[in-house]
mmCIF file with all atom_site columns, C-alpha atoms in Angstrom:
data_model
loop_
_atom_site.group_PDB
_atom_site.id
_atom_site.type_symbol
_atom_site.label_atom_id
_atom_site.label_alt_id
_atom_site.label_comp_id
_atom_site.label_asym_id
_atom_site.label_entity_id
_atom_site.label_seq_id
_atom_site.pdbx_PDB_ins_code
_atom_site.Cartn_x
_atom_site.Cartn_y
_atom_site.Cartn_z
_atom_site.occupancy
_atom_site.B_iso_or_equiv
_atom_site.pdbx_formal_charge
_atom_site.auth_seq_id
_atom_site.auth_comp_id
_atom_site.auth_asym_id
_atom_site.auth_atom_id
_atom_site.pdbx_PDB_model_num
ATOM 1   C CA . UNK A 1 1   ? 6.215   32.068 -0.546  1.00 63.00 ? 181 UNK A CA 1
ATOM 2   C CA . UNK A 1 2   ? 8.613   34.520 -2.033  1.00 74.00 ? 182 UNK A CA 1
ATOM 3   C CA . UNK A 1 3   ? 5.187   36.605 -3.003  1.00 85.00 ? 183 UNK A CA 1
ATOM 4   C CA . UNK A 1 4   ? 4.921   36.738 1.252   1.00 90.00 ? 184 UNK A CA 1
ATOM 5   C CA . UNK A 1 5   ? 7.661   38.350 2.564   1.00 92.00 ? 185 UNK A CA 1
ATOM 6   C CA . UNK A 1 6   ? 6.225   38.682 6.031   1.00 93.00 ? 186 UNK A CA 1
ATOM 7   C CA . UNK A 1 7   ? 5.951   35.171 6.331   1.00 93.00 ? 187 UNK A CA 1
ATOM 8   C CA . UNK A 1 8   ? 9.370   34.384 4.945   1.00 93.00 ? 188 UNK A CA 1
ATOM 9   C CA . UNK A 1 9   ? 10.588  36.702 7.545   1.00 94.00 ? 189 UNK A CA 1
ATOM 10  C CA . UNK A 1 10  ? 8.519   35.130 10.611  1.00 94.00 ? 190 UNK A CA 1
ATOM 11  C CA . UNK A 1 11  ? 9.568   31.457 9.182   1.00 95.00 ? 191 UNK A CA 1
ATOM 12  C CA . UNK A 1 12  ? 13.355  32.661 8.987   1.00 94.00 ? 192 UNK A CA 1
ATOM 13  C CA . UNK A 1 13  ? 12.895  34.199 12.798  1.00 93.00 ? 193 UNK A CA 1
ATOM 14  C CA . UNK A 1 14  ? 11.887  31.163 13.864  1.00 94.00 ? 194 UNK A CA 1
ATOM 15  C CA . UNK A 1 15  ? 14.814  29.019 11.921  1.00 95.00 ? 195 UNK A CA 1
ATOM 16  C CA . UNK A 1 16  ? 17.120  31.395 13.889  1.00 95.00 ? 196 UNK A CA 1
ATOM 17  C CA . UNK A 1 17  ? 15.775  30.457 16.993  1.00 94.00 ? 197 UNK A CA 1
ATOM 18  C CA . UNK A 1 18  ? 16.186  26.300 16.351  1.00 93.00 ? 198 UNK A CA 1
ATOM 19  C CA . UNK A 1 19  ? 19.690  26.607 14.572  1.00 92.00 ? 199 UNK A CA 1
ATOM 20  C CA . UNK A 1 20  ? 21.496  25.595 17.769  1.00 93.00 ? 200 UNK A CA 1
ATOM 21  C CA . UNK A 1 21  ? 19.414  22.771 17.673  1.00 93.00 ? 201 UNK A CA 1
ATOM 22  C CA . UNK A 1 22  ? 20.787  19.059 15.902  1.00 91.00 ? 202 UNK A CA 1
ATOM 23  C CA . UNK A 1 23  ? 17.873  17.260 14.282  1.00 92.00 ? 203 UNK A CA 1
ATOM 24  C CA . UNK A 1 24  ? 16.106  19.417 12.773  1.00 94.00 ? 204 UNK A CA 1
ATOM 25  C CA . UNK A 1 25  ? 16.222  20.053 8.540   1.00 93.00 ? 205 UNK A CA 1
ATOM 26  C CA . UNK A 1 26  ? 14.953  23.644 8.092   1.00 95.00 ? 206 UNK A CA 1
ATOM 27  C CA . UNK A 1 27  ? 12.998  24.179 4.795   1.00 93.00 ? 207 UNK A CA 1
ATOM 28  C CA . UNK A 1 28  ? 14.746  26.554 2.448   1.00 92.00 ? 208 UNK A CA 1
ATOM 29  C CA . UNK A 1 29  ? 13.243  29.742 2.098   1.00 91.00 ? 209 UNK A CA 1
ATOM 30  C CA . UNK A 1 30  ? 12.409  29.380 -1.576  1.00 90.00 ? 210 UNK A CA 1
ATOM 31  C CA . UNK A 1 31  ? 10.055  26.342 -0.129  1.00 90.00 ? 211 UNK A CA 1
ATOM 32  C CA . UNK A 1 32  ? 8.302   27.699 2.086   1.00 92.00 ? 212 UNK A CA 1
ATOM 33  C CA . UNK A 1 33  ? 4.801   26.954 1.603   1.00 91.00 ? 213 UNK A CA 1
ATOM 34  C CA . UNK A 1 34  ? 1.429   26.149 2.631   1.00 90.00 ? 214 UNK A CA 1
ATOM 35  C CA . UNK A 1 35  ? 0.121   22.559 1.452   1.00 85.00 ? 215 UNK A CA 1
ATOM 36  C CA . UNK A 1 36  ? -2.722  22.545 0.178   1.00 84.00 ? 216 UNK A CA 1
ATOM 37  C CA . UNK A 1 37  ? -3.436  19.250 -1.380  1.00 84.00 ? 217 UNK A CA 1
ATOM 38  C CA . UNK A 1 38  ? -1.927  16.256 -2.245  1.00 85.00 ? 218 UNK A CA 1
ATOM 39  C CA . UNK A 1 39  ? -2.685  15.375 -5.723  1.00 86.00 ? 219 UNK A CA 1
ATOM 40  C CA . UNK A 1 40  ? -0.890  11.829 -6.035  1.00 85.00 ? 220 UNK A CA 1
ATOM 41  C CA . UNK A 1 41  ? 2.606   10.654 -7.219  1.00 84.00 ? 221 UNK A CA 1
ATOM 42  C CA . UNK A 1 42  ? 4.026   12.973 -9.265  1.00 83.00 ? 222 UNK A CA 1
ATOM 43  C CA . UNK A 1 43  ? 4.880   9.898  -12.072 1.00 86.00 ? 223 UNK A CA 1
ATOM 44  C CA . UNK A 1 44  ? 1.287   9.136  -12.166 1.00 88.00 ? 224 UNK A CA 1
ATOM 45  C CA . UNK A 1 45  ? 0.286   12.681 -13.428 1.00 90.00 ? 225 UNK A CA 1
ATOM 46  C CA . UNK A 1 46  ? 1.179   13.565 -17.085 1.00 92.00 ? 226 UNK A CA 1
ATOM 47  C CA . UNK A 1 47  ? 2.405   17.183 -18.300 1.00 93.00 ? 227 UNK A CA 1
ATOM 48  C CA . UNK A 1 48  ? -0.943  17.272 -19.720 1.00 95.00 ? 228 UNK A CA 1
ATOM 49  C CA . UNK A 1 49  ? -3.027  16.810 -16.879 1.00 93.00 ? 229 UNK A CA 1
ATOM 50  C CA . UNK A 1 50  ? -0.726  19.102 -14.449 1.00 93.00 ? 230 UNK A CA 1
ATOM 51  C CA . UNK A 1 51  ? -1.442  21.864 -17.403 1.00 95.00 ? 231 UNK A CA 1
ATOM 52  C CA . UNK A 1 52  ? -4.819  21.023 -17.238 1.00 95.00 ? 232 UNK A CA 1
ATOM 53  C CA . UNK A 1 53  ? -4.980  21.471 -13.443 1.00 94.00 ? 233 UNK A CA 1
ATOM 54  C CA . UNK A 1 54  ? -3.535  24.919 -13.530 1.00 95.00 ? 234 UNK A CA 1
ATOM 55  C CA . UNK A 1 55  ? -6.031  25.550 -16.004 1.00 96.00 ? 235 UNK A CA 1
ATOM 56  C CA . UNK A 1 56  ? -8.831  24.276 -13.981 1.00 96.00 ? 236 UNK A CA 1
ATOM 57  C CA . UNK A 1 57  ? -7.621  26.005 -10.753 1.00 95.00 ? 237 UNK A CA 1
ATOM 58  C CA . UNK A 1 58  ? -7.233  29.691 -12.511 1.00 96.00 ? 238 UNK A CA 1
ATOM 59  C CA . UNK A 1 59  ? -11.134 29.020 -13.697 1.00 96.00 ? 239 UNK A CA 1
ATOM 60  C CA . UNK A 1 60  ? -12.371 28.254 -10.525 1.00 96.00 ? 240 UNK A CA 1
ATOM 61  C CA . UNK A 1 61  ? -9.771  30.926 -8.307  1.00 96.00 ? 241 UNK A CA 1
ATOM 62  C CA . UNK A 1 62  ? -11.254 33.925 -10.682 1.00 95.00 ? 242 UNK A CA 1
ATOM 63  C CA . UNK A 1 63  ? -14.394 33.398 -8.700  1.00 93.00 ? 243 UNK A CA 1
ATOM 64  C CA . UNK A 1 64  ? -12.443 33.830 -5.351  1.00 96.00 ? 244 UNK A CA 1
ATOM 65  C CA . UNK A 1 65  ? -11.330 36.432 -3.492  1.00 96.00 ? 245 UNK A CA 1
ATOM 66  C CA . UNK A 1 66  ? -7.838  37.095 -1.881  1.00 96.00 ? 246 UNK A CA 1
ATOM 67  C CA . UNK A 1 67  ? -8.286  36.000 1.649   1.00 96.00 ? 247 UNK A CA 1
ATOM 68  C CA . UNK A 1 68  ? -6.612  37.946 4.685   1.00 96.00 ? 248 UNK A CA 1
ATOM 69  C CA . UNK A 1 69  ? -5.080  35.258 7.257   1.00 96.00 ? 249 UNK A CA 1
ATOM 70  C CA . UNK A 1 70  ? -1.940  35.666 9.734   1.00 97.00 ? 250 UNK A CA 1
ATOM 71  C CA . UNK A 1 71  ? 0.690   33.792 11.131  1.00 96.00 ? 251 UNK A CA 1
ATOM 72  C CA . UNK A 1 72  ? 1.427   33.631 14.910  1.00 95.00 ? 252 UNK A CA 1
ATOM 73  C CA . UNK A 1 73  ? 1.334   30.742 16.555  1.00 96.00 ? 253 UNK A CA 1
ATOM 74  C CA . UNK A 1 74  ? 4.075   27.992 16.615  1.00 96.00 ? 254 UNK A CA 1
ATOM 75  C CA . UNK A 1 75  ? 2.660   24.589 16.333  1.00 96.00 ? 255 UNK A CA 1
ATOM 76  C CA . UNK A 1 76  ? 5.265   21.602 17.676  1.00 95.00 ? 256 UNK A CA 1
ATOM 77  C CA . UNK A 1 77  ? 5.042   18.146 16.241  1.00 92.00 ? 257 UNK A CA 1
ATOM 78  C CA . UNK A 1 78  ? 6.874   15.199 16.567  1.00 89.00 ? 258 UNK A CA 1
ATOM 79  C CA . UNK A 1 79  ? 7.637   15.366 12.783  1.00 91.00 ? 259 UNK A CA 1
ATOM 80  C CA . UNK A 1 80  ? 8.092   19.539 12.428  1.00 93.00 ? 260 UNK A CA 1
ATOM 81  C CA . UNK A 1 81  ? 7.620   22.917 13.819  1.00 95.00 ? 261 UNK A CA 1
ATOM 82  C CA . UNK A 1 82  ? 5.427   24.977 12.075  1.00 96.00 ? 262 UNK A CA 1
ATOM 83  C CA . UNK A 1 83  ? 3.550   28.547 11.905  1.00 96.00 ? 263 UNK A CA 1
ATOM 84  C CA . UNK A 1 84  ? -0.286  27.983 11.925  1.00 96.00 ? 264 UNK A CA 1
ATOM 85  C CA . UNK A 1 85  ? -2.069  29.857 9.512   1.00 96.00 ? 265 UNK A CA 1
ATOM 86  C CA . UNK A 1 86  ? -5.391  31.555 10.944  1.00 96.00 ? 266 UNK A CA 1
ATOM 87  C CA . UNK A 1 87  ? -8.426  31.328 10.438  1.00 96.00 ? 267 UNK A CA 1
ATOM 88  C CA . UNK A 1 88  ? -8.160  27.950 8.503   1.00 93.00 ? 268 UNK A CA 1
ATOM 89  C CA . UNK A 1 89  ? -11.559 28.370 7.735   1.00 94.00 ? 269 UNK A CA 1
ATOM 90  C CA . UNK A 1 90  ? -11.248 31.649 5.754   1.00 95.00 ? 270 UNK A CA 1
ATOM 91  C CA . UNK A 1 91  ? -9.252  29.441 3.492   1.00 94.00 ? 271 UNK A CA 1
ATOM 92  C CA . UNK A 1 92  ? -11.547 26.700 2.470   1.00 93.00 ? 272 UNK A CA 1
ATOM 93  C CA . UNK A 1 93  ? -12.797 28.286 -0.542  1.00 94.00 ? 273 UNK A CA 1
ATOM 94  C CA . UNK A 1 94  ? -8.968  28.250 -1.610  1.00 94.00 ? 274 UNK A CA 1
ATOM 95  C CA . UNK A 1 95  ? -9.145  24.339 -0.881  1.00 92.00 ? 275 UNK A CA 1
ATOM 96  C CA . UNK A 1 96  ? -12.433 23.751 -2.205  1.00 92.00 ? 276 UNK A CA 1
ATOM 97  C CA . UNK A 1 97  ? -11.415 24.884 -5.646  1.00 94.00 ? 277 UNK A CA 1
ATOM 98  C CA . UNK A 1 98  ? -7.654  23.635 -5.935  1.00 92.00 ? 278 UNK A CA 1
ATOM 99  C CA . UNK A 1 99  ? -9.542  20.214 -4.729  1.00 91.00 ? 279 UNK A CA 1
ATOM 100 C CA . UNK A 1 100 ? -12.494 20.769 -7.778  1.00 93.00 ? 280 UNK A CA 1
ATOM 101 C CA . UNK A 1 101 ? -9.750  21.460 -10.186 1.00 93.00 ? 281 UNK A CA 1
ATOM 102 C CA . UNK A 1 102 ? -7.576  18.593 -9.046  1.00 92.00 ? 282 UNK A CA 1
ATOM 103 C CA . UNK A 1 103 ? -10.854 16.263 -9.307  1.00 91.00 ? 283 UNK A CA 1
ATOM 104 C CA . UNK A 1 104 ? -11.999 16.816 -12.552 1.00 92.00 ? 284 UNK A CA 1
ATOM 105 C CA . UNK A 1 105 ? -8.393  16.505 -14.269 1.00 92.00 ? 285 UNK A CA 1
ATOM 106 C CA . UNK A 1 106 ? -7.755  13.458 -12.646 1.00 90.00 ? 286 UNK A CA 1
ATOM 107 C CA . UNK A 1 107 ? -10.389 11.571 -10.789 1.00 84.00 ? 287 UNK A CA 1
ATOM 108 C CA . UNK A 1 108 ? -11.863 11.476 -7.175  1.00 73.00 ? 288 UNK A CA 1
ATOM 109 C CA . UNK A 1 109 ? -9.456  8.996  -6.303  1.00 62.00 ? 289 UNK A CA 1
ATOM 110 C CA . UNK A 1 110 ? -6.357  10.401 -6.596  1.00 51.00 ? 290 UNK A CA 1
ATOM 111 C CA . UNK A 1 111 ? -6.455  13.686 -4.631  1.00 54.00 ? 291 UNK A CA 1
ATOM 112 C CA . UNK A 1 112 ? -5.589  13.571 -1.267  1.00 56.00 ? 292 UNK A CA 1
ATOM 113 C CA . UNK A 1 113 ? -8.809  13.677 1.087   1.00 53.00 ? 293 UNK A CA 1
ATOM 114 C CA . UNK A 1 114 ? -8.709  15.695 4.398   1.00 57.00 ? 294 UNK A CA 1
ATOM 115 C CA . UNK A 1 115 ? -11.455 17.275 5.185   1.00 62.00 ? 295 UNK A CA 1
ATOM 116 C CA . UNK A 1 116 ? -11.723 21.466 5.313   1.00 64.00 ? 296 UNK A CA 1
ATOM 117 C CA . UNK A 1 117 ? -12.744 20.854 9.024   1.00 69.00 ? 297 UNK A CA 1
ATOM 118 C CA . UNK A 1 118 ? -9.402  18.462 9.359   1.00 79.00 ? 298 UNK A CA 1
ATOM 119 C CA . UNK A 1 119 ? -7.381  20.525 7.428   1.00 85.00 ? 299 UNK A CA 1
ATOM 120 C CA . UNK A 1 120 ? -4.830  22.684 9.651   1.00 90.00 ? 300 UNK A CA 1
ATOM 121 C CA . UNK A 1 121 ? -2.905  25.209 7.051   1.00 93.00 ? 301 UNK A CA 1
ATOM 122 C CA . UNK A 1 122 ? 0.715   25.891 8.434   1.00 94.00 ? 302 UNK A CA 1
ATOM 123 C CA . UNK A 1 123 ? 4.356   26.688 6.658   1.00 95.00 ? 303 UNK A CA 1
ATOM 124 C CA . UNK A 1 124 ? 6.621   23.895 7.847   1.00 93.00 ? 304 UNK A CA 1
ATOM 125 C CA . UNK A 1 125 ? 10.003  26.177 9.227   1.00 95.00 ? 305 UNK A CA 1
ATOM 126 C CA . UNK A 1 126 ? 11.896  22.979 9.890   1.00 94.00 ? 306 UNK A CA 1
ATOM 127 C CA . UNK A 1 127 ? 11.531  18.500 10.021  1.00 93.00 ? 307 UNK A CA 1
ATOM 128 C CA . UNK A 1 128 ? 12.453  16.502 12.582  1.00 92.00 ? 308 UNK A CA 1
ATOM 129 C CA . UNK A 1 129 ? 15.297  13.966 11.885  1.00 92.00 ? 309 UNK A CA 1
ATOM 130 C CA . UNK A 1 130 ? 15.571  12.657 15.396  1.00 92.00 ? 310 UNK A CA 1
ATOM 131 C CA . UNK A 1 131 ? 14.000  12.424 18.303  1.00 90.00 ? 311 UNK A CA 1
ATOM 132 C CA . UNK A 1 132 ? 14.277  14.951 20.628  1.00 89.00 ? 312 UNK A CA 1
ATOM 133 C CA . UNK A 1 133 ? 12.547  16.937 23.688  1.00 90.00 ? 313 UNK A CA 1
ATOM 134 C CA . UNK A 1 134 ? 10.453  19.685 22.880  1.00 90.00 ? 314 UNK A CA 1
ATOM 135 C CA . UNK A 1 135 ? 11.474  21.587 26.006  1.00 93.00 ? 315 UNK A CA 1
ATOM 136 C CA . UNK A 1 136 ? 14.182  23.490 24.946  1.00 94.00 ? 316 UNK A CA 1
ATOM 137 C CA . UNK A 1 137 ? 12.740  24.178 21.153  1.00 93.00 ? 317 UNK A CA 1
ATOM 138 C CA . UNK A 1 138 ? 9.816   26.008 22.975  1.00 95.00 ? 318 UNK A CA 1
ATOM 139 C CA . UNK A 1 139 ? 11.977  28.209 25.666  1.00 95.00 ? 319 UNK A CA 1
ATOM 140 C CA . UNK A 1 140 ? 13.921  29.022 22.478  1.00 94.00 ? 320 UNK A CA 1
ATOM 141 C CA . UNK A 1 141 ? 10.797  30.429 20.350  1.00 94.00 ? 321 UNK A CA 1
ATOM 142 C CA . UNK A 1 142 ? 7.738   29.831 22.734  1.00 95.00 ? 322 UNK A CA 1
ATOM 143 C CA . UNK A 1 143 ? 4.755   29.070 21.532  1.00 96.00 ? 323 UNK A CA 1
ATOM 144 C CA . UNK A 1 144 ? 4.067   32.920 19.284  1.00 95.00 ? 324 UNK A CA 1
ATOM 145 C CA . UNK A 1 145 ? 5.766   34.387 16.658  1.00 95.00 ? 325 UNK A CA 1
ATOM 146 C CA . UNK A 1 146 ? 4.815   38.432 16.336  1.00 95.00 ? 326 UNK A CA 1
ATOM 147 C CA . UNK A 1 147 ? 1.449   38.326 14.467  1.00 96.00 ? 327 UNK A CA 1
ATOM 148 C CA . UNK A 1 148 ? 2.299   39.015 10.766  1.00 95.00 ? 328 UNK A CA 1
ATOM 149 C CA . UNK A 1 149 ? -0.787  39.415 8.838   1.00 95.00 ? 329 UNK A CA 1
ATOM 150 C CA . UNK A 1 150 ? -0.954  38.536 4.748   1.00 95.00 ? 330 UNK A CA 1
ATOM 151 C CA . UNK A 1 151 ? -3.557  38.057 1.830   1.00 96.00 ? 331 UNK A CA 1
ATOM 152 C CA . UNK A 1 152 ? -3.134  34.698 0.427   1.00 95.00 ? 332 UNK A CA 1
ATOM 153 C CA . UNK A 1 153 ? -3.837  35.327 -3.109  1.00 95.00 ? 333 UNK A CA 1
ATOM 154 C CA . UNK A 1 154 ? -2.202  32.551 -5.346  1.00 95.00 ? 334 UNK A CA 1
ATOM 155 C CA . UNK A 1 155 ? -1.997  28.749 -4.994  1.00 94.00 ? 335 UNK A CA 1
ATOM 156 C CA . UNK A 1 156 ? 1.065   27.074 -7.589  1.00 92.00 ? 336 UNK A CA 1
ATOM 157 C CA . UNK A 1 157 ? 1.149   23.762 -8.385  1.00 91.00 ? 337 UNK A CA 1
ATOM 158 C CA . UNK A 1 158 ? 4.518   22.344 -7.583  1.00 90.00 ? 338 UNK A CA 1
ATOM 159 C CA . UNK A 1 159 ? 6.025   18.743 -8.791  1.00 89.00 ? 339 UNK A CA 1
ATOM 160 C CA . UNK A 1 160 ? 7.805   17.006 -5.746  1.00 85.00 ? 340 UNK A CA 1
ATOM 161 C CA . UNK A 1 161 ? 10.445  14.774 -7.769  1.00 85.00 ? 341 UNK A CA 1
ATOM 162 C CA . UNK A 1 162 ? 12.104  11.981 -4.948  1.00 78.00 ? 342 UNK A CA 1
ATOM 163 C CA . UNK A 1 163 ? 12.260  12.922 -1.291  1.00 75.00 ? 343 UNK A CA 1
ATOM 164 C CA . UNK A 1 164 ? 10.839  16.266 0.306   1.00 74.00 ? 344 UNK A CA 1
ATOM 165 C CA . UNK A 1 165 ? 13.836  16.806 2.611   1.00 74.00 ? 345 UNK A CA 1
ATOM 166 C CA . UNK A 1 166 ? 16.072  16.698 -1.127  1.00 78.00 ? 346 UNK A CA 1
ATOM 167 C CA . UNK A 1 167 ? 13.784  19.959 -1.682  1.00 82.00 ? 347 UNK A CA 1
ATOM 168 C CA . UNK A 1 168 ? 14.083  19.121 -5.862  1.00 85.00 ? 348 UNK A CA 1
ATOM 169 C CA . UNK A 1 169 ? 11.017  20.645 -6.574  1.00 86.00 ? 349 UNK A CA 1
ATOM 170 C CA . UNK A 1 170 ? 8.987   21.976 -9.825  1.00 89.00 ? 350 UNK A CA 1
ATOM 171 C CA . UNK A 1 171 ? 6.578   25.284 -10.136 1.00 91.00 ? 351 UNK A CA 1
ATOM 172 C CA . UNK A 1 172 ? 4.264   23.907 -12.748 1.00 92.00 ? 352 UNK A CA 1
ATOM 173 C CA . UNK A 1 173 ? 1.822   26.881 -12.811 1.00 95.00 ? 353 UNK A CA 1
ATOM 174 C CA . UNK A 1 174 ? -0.038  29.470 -10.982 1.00 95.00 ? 354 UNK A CA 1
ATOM 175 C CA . UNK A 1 175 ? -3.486  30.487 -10.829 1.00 95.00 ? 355 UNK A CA 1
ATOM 176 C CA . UNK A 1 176 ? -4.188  33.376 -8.740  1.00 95.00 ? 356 UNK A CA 1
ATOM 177 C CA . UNK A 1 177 ? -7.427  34.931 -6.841  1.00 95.00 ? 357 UNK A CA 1
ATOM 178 C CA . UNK A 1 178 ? -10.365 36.999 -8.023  1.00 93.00 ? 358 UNK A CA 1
ATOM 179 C CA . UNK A 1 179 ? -8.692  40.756 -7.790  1.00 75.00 ? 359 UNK A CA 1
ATOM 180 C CA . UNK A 1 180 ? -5.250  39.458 -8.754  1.00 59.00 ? 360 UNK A CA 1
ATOM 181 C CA . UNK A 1 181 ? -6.014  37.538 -11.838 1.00 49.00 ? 361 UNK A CA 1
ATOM 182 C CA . UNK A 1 182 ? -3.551  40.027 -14.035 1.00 49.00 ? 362 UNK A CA 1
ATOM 183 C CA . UNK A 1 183 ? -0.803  40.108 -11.979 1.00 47.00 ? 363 UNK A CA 1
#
């Protein structure tokens, strides 16, 4: 997310707001992201195939444009607190192709299978480690964050070795959007 800076900033508002708060495990800033599929278990992907998906992503992302979305609202769960990321919809051409990419490396089976019309895009700003009333976490932040609009234009592929919450994480590879392919 470190190409976002308006959504770091939003995500580290929000943190502020919660840091009174035990129970909750913020997500570092460096990890701040938007999941967009699940590919499997990191052993049972090889270097090869992980290159190959990058590969397969930047061919199918040249043929899609950077797509304009913002961040606002605050979405409570019993598991995190998140920003949503609106329209979803304006992002399913982003899905569609990471999930096209992810398929033809490595099978239909493996990739995670939501549904675009299931999926709900959102940057995780902190997990729940115990139970707690959501109350107070919304008179802290309420239910908005100021609107801060950005252009998603880049999906990376990132290894999760062990344990999210442990945060030891890989950057494989990037492929970016139509207009941004040379950056």
């Amino acid at each position: 997310m470190s190409r976002y800076p308006q959504v770091c900033d939003a995500a580290t508002a929000a943190q502020r707001a919660f840091s009174s708060f035990p129970g909750l495990h913020m997500t570092p800033r460096e990890w701040l992201h938007i999941t967009t599929l699940m590919a499997g278990p990191a052993e049972a992907i090889t270097r090869e195939q992980m290159s190959a998906m990058v590969s397969a992503a930047r061919a199918r992302l040249r043929e899609v444009p950077p797509v304009p979305v913002f961040i606002e609202k605050v979405l409570y769960h019993a598991e995190a607190i998140s920003l949503g990321v609106q329209p979803a919809q304006a992002l399913v051409p982003l899905l569609d192709a990471v999930r096209s990419a992810t398929r033809t490396i490595i099978g239909p089976g493996e990739a995670s299978d939501s549904s675009p019309s299931s999926w709900i895009p959102h940057v995780t700003v902190a997990y729940s480690t115990a139970e707690q009333p959501t109350g107070p976490m919304i008179s802290a932040l309420g239910t908005a964050v100021p609107r801060r609009e950005v252009t998603i234009d880049a999906v990376t592929l990132v290894v999760q070795w062990g344990p999210e919450r442990r945060w030891d994480w890989e950057p494989v590879g990037t492929a970016c959007c139509a207009a941004t392919t040379g950056k």
